[in-house]
Coordinates of C-alpha atoms in Angstrom, one line a residue:
M1 CA 211.3 140.0 265.5
M2 CA 212.4 137.0 268.1
V3 CA 215.7 135.6 268.0
Y4 CA 216.6 132.2 269.6
G5 CA 219.7 130.2 269.2
L6 CA 221.8 132.3 271.3
Q7 CA 224.2 131.7 273.8
P8 CA 223.4 134.1 277.1
D9 CA 227.4 133.9 277.9
K10 CA 229.0 135.3 274.7
V11 CA 226.0 137.4 273.2
N12 CA 224.9 140.6 274.8
T13 CA 222.6 143.5 273.6
D14 CA 225.4 145.8 272.2
K15 CA 226.3 142.2 270.2
L16 CA 222.9 141.8 268.6
F17 CA 222.7 145.6 267.8
N18 CA 226.4 145.4 265.7
L19 CA 225.2 142.8 263.7
F20 CA 221.2 143.8 263.0
C21 CA 222.6 147.4 262.4
L22 CA 223.7 146.4 258.9
Y23 CA 219.8 145.2 257.7
G24 CA 217.9 148.4 259.3
N25 CA 218.1 151.2 262.3
V26 CA 217.5 149.2 265.8
T27 CA 215.6 150.4 268.0
K28 CA 215.2 148.1 271.0
V29 CA 216.8 145.0 272.2
K30 CA 215.1 142.8 275.0
F31 CA 216.3 139.1 276.3
L32 CA 214.0 137.3 277.6
K33 CA 214.7 135.9 281.2
T34 CA 211.7 133.4 281.1
K35 CA 213.0 132.0 277.4
E36 CA 217.6 131.0 277.7
G37 CA 218.6 132.4 274.5
C38 CA 216.3 134.3 273.4
A39 CA 216.0 137.7 272.5
M40 CA 213.3 140.9 271.1
I41 CA 214.9 143.2 268.9
Q42 CA 212.2 146.1 267.4
M43 CA 213.2 147.6 264.2
G44 CA 212.8 150.7 262.9
D45 CA 210.6 149.4 260.0
S46 CA 208.9 146.2 258.7
I47 CA 211.3 146.5 255.8
A48 CA 214.0 145.9 258.1
V49 CA 213.2 143.2 260.1
E50 CA 212.2 141.6 256.4
R51 CA 215.8 142.4 255.8
C52 CA 217.1 140.8 258.6
L53 CA 215.0 137.6 258.0
Q54 CA 216.3 137.3 254.7
N55 CA 219.8 137.5 255.6
L56 CA 220.2 136.7 258.7
N57 CA 218.2 133.2 259.5
N58 CA 219.6 129.8 260.0
V59 CA 223.4 132.0 259.6
T60 CA 225.8 130.4 262.0
I61 CA 227.5 132.2 264.9
G62 CA 230.9 130.9 265.5
T63 CA 231.8 127.3 265.2
D64 CA 228.7 126.1 267.4
G65 CA 226.0 128.7 267.4
R66 CA 223.3 129.2 265.2
L67 CA 220.5 132.0 264.6
Q68 CA 217.6 131.3 264.2
L69 CA 214.5 134.7 263.1
G70 CA 211.3 134.7 263.7
F71 CA 207.9 137.5 263.1
S72 CA 206.7 138.6 266.7
K73 CA 203.0 138.8 268.1
Q74 CA 203.8 142.4 269.5
A75 CA 203.8 144.9 267.4
F76 CA 206.8 147.2 269.7
L77 CA 208.8 146.6 272.5
S78 CA 208.2 148.3 275.8
D79 CA 210.3 150.1 278.0
V80 CA 212.2 147.5 280.8
T81 CA 212.6 149.7 284.4
N82 CA 214.7 147.2 286.0
P83 CA 216.3 144.8 283.5
Y84 CA 218.0 141.7 285.2
I85 CA 221.7 141.5 284.0
L86 CA 223.4 139.3 282.1
P87 CA 226.4 136.8 282.5
D88 CA 228.5 139.2 281.1
K89 CA 227.2 141.8 283.6
T90 CA 225.5 143.7 281.3
A91 CA 222.0 144.8 281.5
S92 CA 219.3 143.0 279.6
F93 CA 217.7 145.3 278.2
K94 CA 218.8 148.1 275.6
D95 CA 217.0 151.3 273.6
F96 CA 219.6 152.3 270.5
T97 CA 217.0 155.1 268.9
G98 CA 219.5 157.9 269.7
S99 CA 222.4 155.4 268.7
K100 CA 224.9 157.4 266.0
N101 CA 225.9 153.6 264.9
N102 CA 222.8 153.0 263.3
R103 CA 222.9 153.0 259.4
F104 CA 219.5 153.8 258.4
L105 CA 218.8 157.4 259.4
N106 CA 217.8 159.1 256.6
P107 CA 217.9 158.8 253.0
A108 CA 221.4 159.3 252.3
M109 CA 222.9 157.4 254.5
A110 CA 220.8 154.6 253.9
N111 CA 222.0 154.7 250.1
K112 CA 225.3 153.8 251.0
N113 CA 224.5 150.6 252.8
R114 CA 225.2 147.7 250.4
I115 CA 222.6 144.8 251.7
Q116 CA 224.7 141.2 251.5
P117 CA 224.4 138.2 253.0
P118 CA 226.9 137.2 255.5
S119 CA 230.2 135.8 254.0
K120 CA 233.8 135.3 255.3
I121 CA 235.3 138.5 253.5
V122 CA 234.2 141.9 256.1
H123 CA 235.0 145.4 254.6
F124 CA 236.1 147.7 257.8
F125 CA 236.3 151.3 257.0
N126 CA 236.1 154.4 259.2
T127 CA 239.8 153.8 260.9
P128 CA 242.9 155.7 261.2
P129 CA 244.5 156.3 258.1
D130 CA 247.5 155.3 259.6
L131 CA 246.3 151.7 260.8
T132 CA 248.3 148.3 260.3
E133 CA 247.0 145.0 259.7
E134 CA 249.3 144.6 262.5
T135 CA 246.8 146.2 265.0
V136 CA 243.4 145.2 262.9
N137 CA 244.4 141.6 263.3
R138 CA 245.2 142.4 267.4
V139 CA 241.3 143.9 267.1
F140 CA 240.1 140.3 266.7
V141 CA 242.2 137.9 268.8
E142 CA 242.3 140.4 272.3
R143 CA 238.4 139.7 271.6
G144 CA 238.5 135.8 271.5
I145 CA 238.4 135.8 267.9
E146 CA 239.8 133.2 265.4
A147 CA 242.7 135.2 264.1
P148 CA 241.6 136.3 260.1
T149 CA 243.0 134.5 257.5
T150 CA 244.0 137.7 255.7
I151 CA 243.7 141.5 255.8
K152 CA 244.4 144.1 252.8
L153 CA 244.4 147.5 253.4
F154 CA 242.7 149.6 250.6
P155 CA 245.3 152.5 248.7
L156 CA 244.6 155.5 250.7
K157 CA 242.0 158.0 248.8
S158 CA 242.6 160.9 251.6
E159 CA 244.5 161.6 255.3
R160 CA 241.2 161.3 257.1
S161 CA 240.4 157.8 257.4
S162 CA 241.5 153.9 256.0
S163 CA 239.6 151.0 255.1
G164 CA 240.6 147.6 253.4
L165 CA 238.9 143.7 253.6
I166 CA 239.3 141.0 255.7
E167 CA 239.2 137.4 255.3
F168 CA 238.0 135.0 258.1
S169 CA 238.1 130.9 257.7
S170 CA 234.3 130.6 257.8
V171 CA 231.2 132.5 257.8
G172 CA 230.2 131.4 261.5
I173 CA 233.8 133.1 262.2
A174 CA 232.8 136.4 260.5
V175 CA 229.7 136.8 261.9
A176 CA 230.9 136.0 265.0
A177 CA 233.9 138.8 264.3
I178 CA 231.4 141.3 263.5
M179 CA 228.7 141.6 266.4
E180 CA 232.0 141.3 268.7
C181 CA 233.8 143.7 267.1
N182 CA 231.8 146.0 265.0
H183 CA 232.1 149.5 266.2
T184 CA 235.3 149.4 267.9
A185 CA 236.8 152.5 269.6
L186 CA 241.0 152.7 267.6
E187 CA 243.2 155.2 268.9
N188 CA 243.8 158.3 267.2
S189 CA 246.6 160.0 267.1
N190 CA 245.9 163.4 265.3
G191 CA 242.8 163.9 267.1
K192 CA 241.2 163.6 271.1
F193 CA 238.4 161.7 269.7
P194 CA 239.1 157.3 268.5
Y195 CA 238.0 156.2 265.0
I196 CA 234.6 153.9 265.4
M197 CA 235.9 150.9 263.2
K198 CA 233.0 150.2 261.1
L199 CA 232.3 146.5 259.4
C200 CA 230.2 145.1 257.5
F201 CA 230.3 141.9 254.8
S202 CA 231.2 142.2 251.4
S203 CA 229.8 141.2 248.1
S204 CA 233.5 140.4 247.5
R205 CA 234.2 136.2 247.1
T206 CA 237.8 136.6 247.3
I207 CA 240.4 138.9 248.4
P208 CA 242.4 141.1 245.7
T209 CA 246.4 140.5 245.6
S210 CA 246.5 143.9 244.7
F211 CA 244.7 147.5 244.1
P212 CA 244.7 149.8 241.9
P213 CA 246.7 153.4 242.9
S214 CA 244.9 156.0 243.9
S215 CA 244.3 159.2 243.0
G216 CA 244.9 160.7 246.6
S217 CA 247.6 160.4 248.6
A218 CA 249.0 157.2 250.4
S219 CA 251.0 156.4 253.3
S220 CA 253.9 154.1 253.7
N221 CA 252.2 151.3 255.6
S222 CA 248.5 151.5 252.9
A223 CA 249.2 148.3 251.0
A224 CA 251.1 149.1 248.0
A225 CA 249.5 148.4 244.5
T226 CA 251.7 145.4 242.2
I227 CA 251.2 147.2 238.6
T228 CA 252.1 144.7 235.9
L229 CA 253.0 147.0 232.4
S230 CA 253.0 145.1 229.5
P231 CA 256.2 145.4 226.9
V232 CA 255.5 148.3 224.1
L233 CA 254.8 146.6 221.1
P234 CA 255.3 148.1 217.7
P235 CA 252.5 149.2 215.8
P236 CA 251.4 147.3 213.2
P237 CA 252.4 147.5 209.3
P238 CA 249.7 149.7 208.0
V239 CA 247.4 147.5 205.9
P240 CA 247.3 148.8 201.8
P241 CA 244.4 150.0 200.4
P242 CA 241.6 147.4 198.8
L243 CA 242.2 146.6 195.3
P244 CA 239.2 147.9 192.9
P245 CA 237.3 145.3 191.7
P246 CA 238.1 144.1 188.1
T247 CA 236.4 146.1 184.6
C248 CA 234.5 143.7 183.0
L249 CA 233.9 144.3 179.1
L250 CA 231.2 143.4 177.4
I251 CA 232.1 143.1 173.9
A252 CA 228.9 142.6 171.7
T253 CA 229.9 140.4 169.2
P254 CA 227.7 140.1 165.6
T255 CA 226.0 137.3 164.6
L256 CA 226.8 137.2 160.8
Y257 CA 224.0 135.0 158.6
P258 CA 224.5 133.9 154.9
T259 CA 222.8 136.2 152.5
V260 CA 220.2 134.8 150.7
P261 CA 219.0 136.1 147.7
P262 CA 215.6 137.7 146.9
P263 CA 213.2 135.8 145.5
P264 CA 212.8 135.6 141.7
P265 CA 209.8 137.9 140.9
P266 CA 206.3 136.1 139.6
P267 CA 206.2 134.9 136.4
L268 CA 203.9 137.2 134.1
P269 CA 200.5 136.3 132.6
T270 CA 200.5 135.2 129.1
F271 CA 198.0 136.2 127.0
W272 CA 196.7 134.2 124.1
P273 CA 195.5 135.6 121.0
Y274 CA 191.7 135.9 120.0

């Protein structure tokens, strides 16, 4: 897959991985020295390439960048033994085949992903349970990303990790935030291994002001859910049983006709004597 419109001083292989891994496994990333602002990305399969083109083509990055994607004539990327150095002092080629941050490594992992187009609301997860909104805000500001307009922590479902939603001022800022801050390591106060914060675009179009309470316990720094209780109303009066339908009595009235006397008998024949 070909990627155009990149700003060489702001993008490297890891930042491209952070964005494109939302749509499939990223295998290799290579910047082209002969074409400034152009890179090639090899995905794990053709379906992942189609997802990327469908969701990321012509997407704004930050305030002045625009991503343009296209199919490559090459079936795969060859390894580069001596890659040139990008402006940020990182290598222009990287192999991500063994990266644990790929999210489609097996069917179970793939089914957990919700493919969403870029939006200004970002979902974060796999973060420390004692995470605060101030820490989330600092992650982006320290990396040169415009501060989020809204940060909301979900009530904790367990003591193992936390999650929540972040809203940025525009889709372009959200895209830049994922490229810059996805897979940031956060300190683990209860262990020696850090939490790797994971970001993805959310299907939510607005961030609710409160969340329903979780069945698990929640720490004091979690976003408290506001529950509005409706007044208890008295039960309605019982509905009386329906009245039986009225009984209609049909009275047969005999019809009286005048009595007509029977007709007189016919006269006897008269016999004349001879």
